[in-house]
PDB file of C-alpha atoms in Angstrom:
ATOM      1  CA  MET A   1      -1.593   1.098  12.684  1.00 34.00           C
ATOM      2  CA  ARG A   2      -1.420  -0.149   9.136  1.00 31.00           C
ATOM      3  CA  ALA A   3      -3.849   1.030   6.487  1.00 33.00           C
ATOM      4  CA  ILE A   4      -4.676  -0.910   3.365  1.00 30.00           C
ATOM      5  CA  PHE A   5      -5.423   1.052   0.258  1.00 29.00           C
ATOM      6  CA  LEU A   6      -6.813  -0.667  -2.796  1.00 25.00           C
ATOM      7  CA  ILE A   7      -5.172   0.370  -6.016  1.00 28.00           C
ATOM      8  CA  CYS A   8      -5.068  -1.562  -9.250  1.00 31.00           C
ATOM      9  CA  LEU A   9      -1.512  -1.133 -10.463  1.00 38.00           C
ATOM     10  CA  VAL A  10      -0.757  -2.791 -13.766  1.00 34.00           C
ATOM     11  CA  ILE A  11       2.295  -3.420 -15.817  1.00 34.00           C
ATOM     12  CA  VAL A  12       1.750  -0.845 -18.514  1.00 32.00           C
ATOM     13  CA  ALA A  13       4.185  -2.067 -21.149  1.00 29.00           C
ATOM     14  CA  ILE A  14       1.156  -3.373 -23.051  1.00 24.00           C
ATOM     15  CA  SER A  15      -1.982  -2.712 -21.063  1.00 31.00           C
ATOM     16  CA  SER A  16      -5.485  -2.106 -22.354  1.00 26.00           C
ATOM     17  CA  SER A  17      -7.519  -2.054 -19.174  1.00 26.00           C
ATOM     18  CA  PRO A  18      -6.961  -2.001 -15.420  1.00 26.00           C
ATOM     19  CA  CYS A  19      -5.382  -5.232 -14.175  1.00 28.00           C
ATOM     20  CA  MET A  20      -5.657  -6.869 -17.602  1.00 27.00           C
ATOM     21  CA  GLY A  21      -3.438  -6.929 -20.646  1.00 30.00           C
ATOM     22  CA  GLY A  22      -0.101  -8.420 -21.531  1.00 33.00           C
ATOM     23  CA  THR A  23       3.573  -7.777 -21.137  1.00 34.00           C
ATOM     24  CA  VAL A  24       6.247  -8.208 -23.735  1.00 34.00           C
ATOM     25  CA  LEU A  25       9.636  -9.472 -22.663  1.00 38.00           C
ATOM     26  CA  GLY A  26      12.125 -10.094 -25.431  1.00 33.00           C
ATOM     27  CA  ASN A  27      10.192 -12.172 -27.931  1.00 30.00           C
ATOM     28  CA  SER A  28       7.677 -13.499 -25.418  1.00 32.00           C
ATOM     29  CA  THR A  29       4.241 -12.201 -24.581  1.00 31.00           C
ATOM     30  CA  ALA A  30       3.127 -13.039 -21.053  1.00 36.00           C
ATOM     31  CA  SER A  31      -0.578 -12.747 -20.413  1.00 31.00           C
ATOM     32  CA  LEU A  32      -1.607 -11.055 -17.204  1.00 31.00           C
ATOM     33  CA  ALA A  33      -5.318 -11.540 -17.724  1.00 27.00           C
ATOM     34  CA  GLY A  34      -7.601 -14.323 -16.597  1.00 27.00           C
ATOM     35  CA  THR A  35      -6.827 -15.939 -13.275  1.00 32.00           C
ATOM     36  CA  ASN A  36      -3.296 -14.587 -12.986  1.00 37.00           C
ATOM     37  CA  PRO A  37      -2.865 -12.121 -10.148  1.00 38.00           C
ATOM     38  CA  SER A  38      -2.101  -8.533 -10.975  1.00 40.00           C
ATOM     39  CA  PRO A  39       1.642  -7.809 -10.961  1.00 42.00           C
ATOM     40  CA  LEU A  40       0.840  -5.562  -8.058  1.00 42.00           C
ATOM     41  CA  SER A  41      -1.611  -7.063  -5.694  1.00 36.00           C
ATOM     42  CA  PRO A  42      -4.825  -5.020  -5.631  1.00 32.00           C
ATOM     43  CA  SER A  43      -4.223  -4.693  -1.916  1.00 39.00           C
ATOM     44  CA  VAL A  44      -1.084  -2.703  -1.378  1.00 40.00           C
ATOM     45  CA  PRO A  45      -0.060  -2.079   2.189  1.00 41.00           C
ATOM     46  CA  SER A  46       0.530   1.441   3.345  1.00 42.00           C
ATOM     47  CA  LYS A  47       1.981   2.290   6.701  1.00 46.00           C
ATOM     48  CA  ILE A  48       0.774   4.656   9.372  1.00 42.00           C
ATOM     49  CA  THR A  49       2.954   5.304  12.377  1.00 42.00           C
ATOM     50  CA  ARG A  50       1.368   6.860  15.427  1.00 44.00           C
ATOM     51  CA  VAL A  51       3.551   8.384  18.134  1.00 42.00           C
ATOM     52  CA  GLY A  52       1.612   8.958  21.334  1.00 58.00           C
ATOM     53  CA  MET A  53      -1.831  10.469  21.524  1.00 80.00           C
ATOM     54  CA  LEU A  54      -2.604  13.262  19.094  1.00 86.00           C
ATOM     55  CA  CYS A  55      -5.544  14.714  21.027  1.00 88.00           C
ATOM     56  CA  PRO A  56      -5.210  13.532  24.637  1.00 89.00           C
ATOM     57  CA  THR A  57      -8.451  14.010  26.520  1.00 91.00           C
ATOM     58  CA  GLU A  58      -8.972  15.365  30.020  1.00 92.00           C
ATOM     59  CA  ASN A  59     -12.365  13.634  30.149  1.00 95.00           C
ATOM     60  CA  GLU A  60     -11.979  10.451  32.190  1.00 95.00           C
ATOM     61  CA  ALA A  61     -15.169   8.894  30.827  1.00 96.00           C
ATOM     62  CA  ALA A  62     -13.998   9.467  27.248  1.00 95.00           C
ATOM     63  CA  ARG A  63     -10.588   7.973  28.041  1.00 95.00           C
ATOM     64  CA  GLN A  64     -12.194   4.890  29.577  1.00 96.00           C
ATOM     65  CA  GLN A  65     -14.397   4.376  26.525  1.00 96.00           C
ATOM     66  CA  TYR A  66     -11.360   4.743  24.254  1.00 96.00           C
ATOM     67  CA  ASN A  67      -9.313   2.200  26.212  1.00 95.00           C
ATOM     68  CA  ASN A  68     -12.302  -0.119  26.280  1.00 96.00           C
ATOM     69  CA  ALA A  69     -12.593   0.184  22.486  1.00 96.00           C
ATOM     70  CA  LEU A  70      -8.932  -0.789  22.069  1.00 95.00           C
ATOM     71  CA  GLU A  71      -9.445  -3.901  24.195  1.00 96.00           C
ATOM     72  CA  LEU A  72     -12.607  -4.822  22.310  1.00 96.00           C
ATOM     73  CA  GLN A  73     -10.741  -4.503  19.018  1.00 93.00           C
ATOM     74  CA  GLN A  74      -8.030  -6.839  20.252  1.00 93.00           C
ATOM     75  CA  GLU A  75     -10.700  -9.339  21.254  1.00 95.00           C
ATOM     76  CA  GLY A  76     -12.307  -9.127  17.826  1.00 94.00           C
ATOM     77  CA  ARG A  77     -15.532  -7.593  19.132  1.00 95.00           C
ATOM     78  CA  LEU A  78     -15.601  -4.986  16.413  1.00 94.00           C
ATOM     79  CA  ARG A  79     -19.200  -3.826  16.701  1.00 95.00           C
ATOM     80  CA  ASP A  80     -18.748  -3.187  20.407  1.00 97.00           C
ATOM     81  CA  ALA A  81     -15.445  -1.422  19.692  1.00 96.00           C
ATOM     82  CA  ARG A  82     -17.111   0.921  17.196  1.00 96.00           C
ATOM     83  CA  GLU A  83     -19.786   1.792  19.741  1.00 97.00           C
ATOM     84  CA  ALA A  84     -17.142   2.453  22.387  1.00 97.00           C
ATOM     85  CA  TYR A  85     -15.233   4.812  20.093  1.00 97.00           C
ATOM     86  CA  GLN A  86     -18.457   6.658  19.328  1.00 97.00           C
ATOM     87  CA  LYS A  87     -19.193   6.981  23.037  1.00 97.00           C
ATOM     88  CA  ALA A  88     -15.686   8.345  23.567  1.00 97.00           C
ATOM     89  CA  VAL A  89     -16.377  11.060  21.000  1.00 97.00           C
ATOM     90  CA  GLU A  90     -19.755  11.768  22.595  1.00 97.00           C
ATOM     91  CA  GLN A  91     -17.939  12.368  25.873  1.00 97.00           C
ATOM     92  CA  ASP A  92     -15.259  14.537  24.229  1.00 97.00           C
ATOM     93  CA  SER A  93     -16.169  15.979  20.832  1.00 96.00           C
ATOM     94  CA  ARG A  94     -12.501  16.873  20.191  1.00 96.00           C
ATOM     95  CA  TYR A  95     -11.105  13.384  20.773  1.00 96.00           C
ATOM     96  CA  CYS A  96      -9.451  12.977  17.365  1.00 95.00           C
ATOM     97  CA  ASP A  97      -7.665   9.722  18.283  1.00 95.00           C
ATOM     98  CA  ALA A  98     -11.025   8.020  18.750  1.00 96.00           C
ATOM     99  CA  MET A  99     -12.215   9.508  15.441  1.00 97.00           C
ATOM    100  CA  ASP A 100      -9.122   8.227  13.623  1.00 96.00           C
ATOM    101  CA  ASN A 101      -9.506   4.713  14.999  1.00 95.00           C
ATOM    102  CA  LEU A 102     -13.223   4.649  14.263  1.00 96.00           C
ATOM    103  CA  GLY A 103     -12.586   5.785  10.699  1.00 96.00           C
ATOM    104  CA  GLN A 104      -9.929   3.111  10.287  1.00 93.00           C
ATOM    105  CA  MET A 105     -12.318   0.407  11.471  1.00 95.00           C
ATOM    106  CA  LEU A 106     -15.093   1.575   9.163  1.00 95.00           C
ATOM    107  CA  ARG A 107     -12.805   1.721   6.136  1.00 93.00           C
ATOM    108  CA  THR A 108     -11.440  -1.738   6.835  1.00 91.00           C
ATOM    109  CA  GLU A 109     -15.032  -2.983   6.928  1.00 92.00           C
ATOM    110  CA  GLY A 110     -15.794  -1.302   3.609  1.00 93.00           C
ATOM    111  CA  ASP A 111     -17.775   1.705   4.815  1.00 95.00           C
ATOM    112  CA  VAL A 112     -15.497   4.234   3.145  1.00 96.00           C
ATOM    113  CA  LYS A 113     -18.043   7.071   3.123  1.00 96.00           C
ATOM    114  CA  GLN A 114     -18.450   6.978   6.905  1.00 97.00           C
ATOM    115  CA  ALA A 115     -14.706   6.565   7.350  1.00 97.00           C
ATOM    116  CA  ILE A 116     -14.123   9.778   5.397  1.00 97.00           C
ATOM    117  CA  TYR A 117     -16.693  11.529   7.594  1.00 97.00           C
ATOM    118  CA  TRP A 118     -14.700  10.656  10.731  1.00 97.00           C
ATOM    119  CA  TYR A 119     -11.330  11.569   9.191  1.00 97.00           C
ATOM    120  CA  GLU A 120     -12.737  14.951   8.198  1.00 97.00           C
ATOM    121  CA  ARG A 121     -14.103  15.476  11.715  1.00 97.00           C
ATOM    122  CA  SER A 122     -10.680  14.620  13.088  1.00 97.00           C
ATOM    123  CA  LEU A 123      -9.028  17.183  10.825  1.00 97.00           C
ATOM    124  CA  ALA A 124     -11.570  19.813  11.841  1.00 97.00           C
ATOM    125  CA  VAL A 125     -10.254  19.353  15.380  1.00 96.00           C
ATOM    126  CA  LYS A 126      -6.558  19.014  14.500  1.00 96.00           C
ATOM    127  CA  PRO A 127      -5.759  20.190  10.951  1.00 96.00           C
ATOM    128  CA  ASP A 128      -2.130  19.031  11.188  1.00 95.00           C
ATOM    129  CA  ASN A 129      -3.097  15.450  12.071  1.00 95.00           C
ATOM    130  CA  ALA A 130      -0.877  13.434   9.707  1.00 94.00           C
ATOM    131  CA  VAL A 131      -2.648  10.172  10.625  1.00 93.00           C
ATOM    132  CA  ALA A 132      -5.989  11.534   9.457  1.00 96.00           C
ATOM    133  CA  HIS A 133      -4.469  13.031   6.301  1.00 96.00           C
ATOM    134  CA  GLN A 134      -2.895   9.710   5.367  1.00 94.00           C
ATOM    135  CA  ASN A 135      -6.039   7.740   6.151  1.00 95.00           C
ATOM    136  CA  LEU A 136      -8.030  10.217   4.090  1.00 96.00           C
ATOM    137  CA  ALA A 137      -5.619   9.767   1.169  1.00 96.00           C
ATOM    138  CA  VAL A 138      -6.159   6.027   1.341  1.00 94.00           C
ATOM    139  CA  ALA A 139      -9.944   6.360   1.585  1.00 95.00           C
ATOM    140  CA  TYR A 140     -10.152   8.759  -1.362  1.00 96.00           C
ATOM    141  CA  ASN A 141      -8.084   6.323  -3.405  1.00 93.00           C
ATOM    142  CA  VAL A 142     -10.453   3.489  -2.530  1.00 93.00           C
ATOM    143  CA  GLN A 143     -13.294   5.684  -3.792  1.00 92.00           C
ATOM    144  CA  GLY A 144     -11.401   6.242  -7.021  1.00 92.00           C
ATOM    145  CA  ASP A 145     -10.840   9.935  -6.393  1.00 94.00           C
ATOM    146  CA  GLN A 146      -7.144  10.076  -7.206  1.00 93.00           C
ATOM    147  CA  ASN A 147      -7.011  13.879  -7.324  1.00 95.00           C
ATOM    148  CA  LYS A 148      -8.103  14.198  -3.701  1.00 96.00           C
ATOM    149  CA  SER A 149      -5.901  11.297  -2.712  1.00 96.00           C
ATOM    150  CA  GLN A 150      -2.861  12.882  -4.327  1.00 96.00           C
ATOM    151  CA  SER A 151      -3.637  16.184  -2.603  1.00 97.00           C
ATOM    152  CA  GLU A 152      -3.523  14.459   0.787  1.00 97.00           C
ATOM    153  CA  TYR A 153      -0.226  12.729  -0.002  1.00 97.00           C
ATOM    154  CA  LEU A 154       1.207  16.040  -1.202  1.00 97.00           C
ATOM    155  CA  TRP A 155       0.140  17.557   2.131  1.00 97.00           C
ATOM    156  CA  LEU A 156       2.102  14.847   3.932  1.00 97.00           C
ATOM    157  CA  ILE A 157       5.190  15.526   1.818  1.00 97.00           C
ATOM    158  CA  LYS A 158       4.961  19.295   2.268  1.00 97.00           C
ATOM    159  CA  ASN A 159       4.457  19.139   6.027  1.00 96.00           C
ATOM    160  CA  ASP A 160       7.021  16.443   6.819  1.00 93.00           C
ATOM    161  CA  SER A 161       9.600  15.697   4.151  1.00 94.00           C
ATOM    162  CA  THR A 162      11.196  13.074   6.421  1.00 94.00           C
ATOM    163  CA  ASN A 163       8.035  10.944   6.485  1.00 93.00           C
ATOM    164  CA  PRO A 164       8.191   8.286   3.738  1.00 96.00           C
ATOM    165  CA  GLU A 165       4.429   7.739   3.647  1.00 95.00           C
ATOM    166  CA  GLY A 166       3.616  10.687   1.409  1.00 96.00           C
ATOM    167  CA  TYR A 167       6.255   9.629  -1.121  1.00 97.00           C
ATOM    168  CA  TYR A 168       5.173   5.987  -0.969  1.00 97.00           C
ATOM    169  CA  GLY A 169       1.464   6.650  -1.409  1.00 96.00           C
ATOM    170  CA  LEU A 170       1.929   9.228  -4.159  1.00 97.00           C
ATOM    171  CA  GLY A 171       4.419   6.984  -5.945  1.00 97.00           C
ATOM    172  CA  ALA A 172       1.958   4.090  -5.910  1.00 96.00           C
ATOM    173  CA  ILE A 173      -0.783   6.263  -7.402  1.00 95.00           C
ATOM    174  CA  LEU A 174       1.528   7.614 -10.089  1.00 96.00           C
ATOM    175  CA  LEU A 175       2.608   4.081 -10.949  1.00 96.00           C
ATOM    176  CA  GLY A 176      -0.986   2.942 -11.241  1.00 93.00           C
ATOM    177  CA  SER A 177      -1.793   5.818 -13.591  1.00 93.00           C
ATOM    178  CA  GLY A 178       1.127   5.048 -15.892  1.00 94.00           C
ATOM    179  CA  GLN A 179       3.381   7.936 -14.817  1.00 96.00           C
ATOM    180  CA  THR A 180       6.301   5.611 -14.349  1.00 97.00           C
ATOM    181  CA  ASP A 181       9.216   8.058 -14.188  1.00 98.00           C
ATOM    182  CA  ALA A 182       7.440  10.297 -11.672  1.00 98.00           C
ATOM    183  CA  ALA A 183       6.530   7.205  -9.651  1.00 98.00           C
ATOM    184  CA  ILE A 184      10.137   6.048  -9.547  1.00 98.00           C
ATOM    185  CA  GLU A 185      11.252   9.434  -8.211  1.00 98.00           C
ATOM    186  CA  LYS A 186       8.784   9.306  -5.292  1.00 98.00           C
ATOM    187  CA  LEU A 187       9.215   5.615  -4.541  1.00 98.00           C
ATOM    188  CA  ALA A 188      12.998   5.951  -4.493  1.00 98.00           C
ATOM    189  CA  LEU A 189      12.703   8.681  -1.857  1.00 98.00           C
ATOM    190  CA  ALA A 190      10.359   6.504   0.219  1.00 98.00           C
ATOM    191  CA  GLU A 191      12.674   3.499  -0.076  1.00 98.00           C
ATOM    192  CA  LYS A 192      15.692   5.573   0.962  1.00 98.00           C
ATOM    193  CA  ILE A 193      13.973   6.954   4.077  1.00 97.00           C
ATOM    194  CA  TYR A 194      12.614   3.556   5.101  1.00 97.00           C
ATOM    195  CA  ARG A 195      16.025   1.978   4.638  1.00 96.00           C
ATOM    196  CA  GLU A 196      17.866   4.714   6.550  1.00 97.00           C
ATOM    197  CA  ASN A 197      15.409   4.228   9.412  1.00 95.00           C
ATOM    198  CA  GLY A 198      16.059   0.489   9.402  1.00 95.00           C
ATOM    199  CA  SER A 199      12.448  -0.244   8.506  1.00 95.00           C
ATOM    200  CA  SER A 200      11.452  -3.505   6.826  1.00 93.00           C
ATOM    201  CA  LEU A 201       8.796  -1.450   5.044  1.00 94.00           C
ATOM    202  CA  ALA A 202      11.538  -0.528   2.577  1.00 96.00           C
ATOM    203  CA  MET A 203      10.686  -3.823   0.895  1.00 96.00           C
ATOM    204  CA  ASP A 204       7.249  -2.537  -0.078  1.00 96.00           C
ATOM    205  CA  ALA A 205       8.847   0.399  -1.892  1.00 97.00           C
ATOM    206  CA  GLN A 206      11.451  -1.906  -3.431  1.00 97.00           C
ATOM    207  CA  TYR A 207       8.653  -4.093  -4.777  1.00 97.00           C
ATOM    208  CA  LEU A 208       6.905  -1.140  -6.436  1.00 97.00           C
ATOM    209  CA  LEU A 209      10.215   0.086  -7.826  1.00 98.00           C
ATOM    210  CA  GLY A 210      10.724  -3.361  -9.313  1.00 97.00           C
ATOM    211  CA  VAL A 211       7.360  -3.122 -11.042  1.00 97.00           C
ATOM    212  CA  ALA A 212       8.094   0.423 -12.220  1.00 97.00           C
ATOM    213  CA  TYR A 213      11.351  -0.602 -13.876  1.00 97.00           C
ATOM    214  CA  PHE A 214       9.597  -3.609 -15.400  1.00 96.00           C
ATOM    215  CA  ASN A 215       7.166  -1.138 -16.976  1.00 95.00           C
ATOM    216  CA  LYS A 216      10.163   0.640 -18.492  1.00 96.00           C
ATOM    217  CA  GLN A 217      11.456  -2.716 -19.762  1.00 94.00           C
ATOM    218  CA  ASP A 218      14.594  -2.220 -17.686  1.00 96.00           C
ATOM    219  CA  TYR A 219      14.582  -5.822 -16.548  1.00 95.00           C
ATOM    220  CA  LYS A 220      17.985  -5.729 -14.876  1.00 95.00           C
ATOM    221  CA  ARG A 221      16.977  -2.872 -12.526  1.00 96.00           C
ATOM    222  CA  SER A 222      13.570  -4.456 -12.024  1.00 97.00           C
ATOM    223  CA  ARG A 223      15.197  -7.722 -11.001  1.00 96.00           C
ATOM    224  CA  GLU A 224      17.483  -5.942  -8.537  1.00 96.00           C
ATOM    225  CA  TYR A 225      14.608  -4.280  -6.692  1.00 98.00           C
ATOM    226  CA  LEU A 226      12.359  -7.324  -6.769  1.00 97.00           C
ATOM    227  CA  ALA A 227      15.220  -9.390  -5.340  1.00 96.00           C
ATOM    228  CA  LEU A 228      15.599  -6.898  -2.479  1.00 97.00           C
ATOM    229  CA  SER A 229      11.925  -7.365  -1.601  1.00 96.00           C
ATOM    230  CA  TYR A 230      12.078 -11.155  -1.912  1.00 95.00           C
ATOM    231  CA  ALA A 231      13.035 -11.876   1.701  1.00 91.00           C
ATOM    232  CA  GLN A 232       9.617 -10.577   2.723  1.00 92.00           C
ATOM    233  CA  LYS A 233       7.666 -11.597  -0.380  1.00 94.00           C
ATOM    234  CA  GLN A 234       9.134 -14.964  -1.343  1.00 95.00           C
ATOM    235  CA  ASP A 235       5.700 -16.596  -1.332  1.00 96.00           C
ATOM    236  CA  ASP A 236       4.045 -13.793  -3.282  1.00 96.00           C
ATOM    237  CA  PRO A 237       3.028 -15.161  -6.716  1.00 95.00           C
ATOM    238  CA  ASN A 238       3.416 -11.750  -8.362  1.00 94.00           C
ATOM    239  CA  VAL A 239       7.008 -11.295  -7.209  1.00 96.00           C
ATOM    240  CA  ASN A 240       7.976 -14.771  -8.378  1.00 96.00           C
ATOM    241  CA  TYR A 241       6.218 -14.275 -11.708  1.00 96.00           C
ATOM    242  CA  LEU A 242       7.892 -10.942 -12.409  1.00 96.00           C
ATOM    243  CA  LEU A 243      11.305 -12.194 -11.343  1.00 96.00           C
ATOM    244  CA  GLY A 244      10.869 -15.159 -13.665  1.00 95.00           C
ATOM    245  CA  LEU A 245       9.984 -12.881 -16.572  1.00 95.00           C
ATOM    246  CA  CYS A 246      12.944 -10.621 -15.792  1.00 95.00           C
ATOM    247  CA  TYR A 247      15.302 -13.579 -15.900  1.00 94.00           C
ATOM    248  CA  LEU A 248      13.974 -14.435 -19.373  1.00 92.00           C
ATOM    249  CA  ASP A 249      15.538 -11.218 -20.650  1.00 89.00           C
ATOM    250  CA  PRO A 250      17.819 -12.461 -23.455  1.00 85.00           C
ATOM    251  CA  SER A 251      20.505  -9.850 -22.754  1.00 86.00           C
ATOM    252  CA  THR A 252      20.923 -10.101 -18.969  1.00 82.00           C
ATOM    253  CA  GLY A 253      18.824 -13.083 -17.983  1.00 80.00           C
ATOM    254  CA  ASP A 254      19.345 -16.596 -16.705  1.00 89.00           C
ATOM    255  CA  LYS A 255      17.014 -19.306 -17.978  1.00 91.00           C
ATOM    256  CA  LYS A 256      17.639 -21.573 -14.989  1.00 92.00           C
ATOM    257  CA  GLN A 257      16.672 -18.794 -12.564  1.00 94.00           C
ATOM    258  CA  ALA A 258      13.699 -17.905 -14.747  1.00 94.00           C
ATOM    259  CA  SER A 259      12.509 -21.484 -14.589  1.00 94.00           C
ATOM    260  CA  GLU A 260      12.768 -21.647 -10.804  1.00 95.00           C
ATOM    261  CA  PHE A 261      10.772 -18.452 -10.248  1.00 96.00           C
ATOM    262  CA  LEU A 262       8.133 -19.156 -12.887  1.00 95.00           C
ATOM    263  CA  LEU A 263       7.560 -22.715 -11.701  1.00 93.00           C
ATOM    264  CA  LYS A 264       7.163 -21.436  -8.141  1.00 95.00           C
ATOM    265  CA  ALA A 265       4.759 -18.770  -9.391  1.00 95.00           C
ATOM    266  CA  GLY A 266       2.770 -21.543 -11.050  1.00 94.00           C
ATOM    267  CA  LYS A 267       2.589 -23.483  -7.804  1.00 94.00           C
ATOM    268  CA  LEU A 268       1.371 -20.318  -6.088  1.00 96.00           C
ATOM    269  CA  GLY A 269      -1.515 -19.983  -8.529  1.00 95.00           C
ATOM    270  CA  VAL A 270      -0.213 -18.090 -11.576  1.00 93.00           C
ATOM    271  CA  GLN A 271      -1.172 -19.553 -14.948  1.00 92.00           C
ATOM    272  CA  VAL A 272       2.131 -19.213 -16.762  1.00 90.00           C
ATOM    273  CA  PRO A 273       1.402 -18.681 -20.484  1.00 91.00           C
ATOM    274  CA  PRO A 274       2.293 -21.530 -22.876  1.00 90.00           C
ATOM    275  CA  ASP A 275       4.746 -19.405 -24.885  1.00 89.00           C
ATOM    276  CA  VAL A 276       6.691 -18.625 -21.718  1.00 88.00           C
ATOM    277  CA  LEU A 277       6.772 -22.295 -20.741  1.00 84.00           C
ATOM    278  CA  GLN A 278       7.953 -23.076 -24.265  1.00 85.00           C
ATOM    279  CA  GLN A 279      10.928 -20.778 -23.779  1.00 86.00           C
ATOM    280  CA  LEU A 280      11.738 -22.732 -20.649  1.00 81.00           C
ATOM    281  CA  GLY A 281      11.562 -25.985 -22.618  1.00 77.00           C
ATOM    282  CA  LYS A 282       8.465 -27.114 -20.706  1.00 65.00           C
TER     283      LYS A 282
END
């Protein structure tokens, strides 16, 4: 089950406010304000992997309600699914799987406060429930409580150092708060674990690493990581825009490549600044 956590991650080379500001590349200043998308989409995917049932129930009625809720979700009948999950918990007050799924639904629908309530109930039943800890980290981040969010990601890292999710989530938060070097350390660990497991989710970490190195004005390393993520994100305007800017680097760049990526970014909705277009001879 994938969780989406909203985090406004900006390129901090020259940044005055969240998701707004400018970046300097060589002698060019590229505006990231206005209608341009943030270099990191405000919606950054995080990954939750569930293996089996965490709190299998012996209550047949609760199990039936849970299975019914799953089917209703697949059919798009979300209100009915929520009610079915609640009935499952009414039948078995320790059914943490139903609590986790209900919290996930509520958070996706924007009811973060109620989602947190269900994650906390789940953890009261099963304190080592990594799914609930990760969901709680995401929910706290949506609320803007980065301290609590970081604490949950640190719990994930401490309790399972082979799980990339703690490193990925913590790295994203550190990147968003301008702690670029610390972010790179965590994101590199996440990327390594994803890659060793053969997971395509490595590309998400590679994307954030590309942004992190862009923040450090290491455009060659940034370009390398962004290129690794491109197979999955080739139609992402942010990736194309950043790759184009990286290729404008006078020391290691390629103006032809820069032009291709920036023109594609423009077609995807980015307003490429006039001074950048001027460098391209447009």
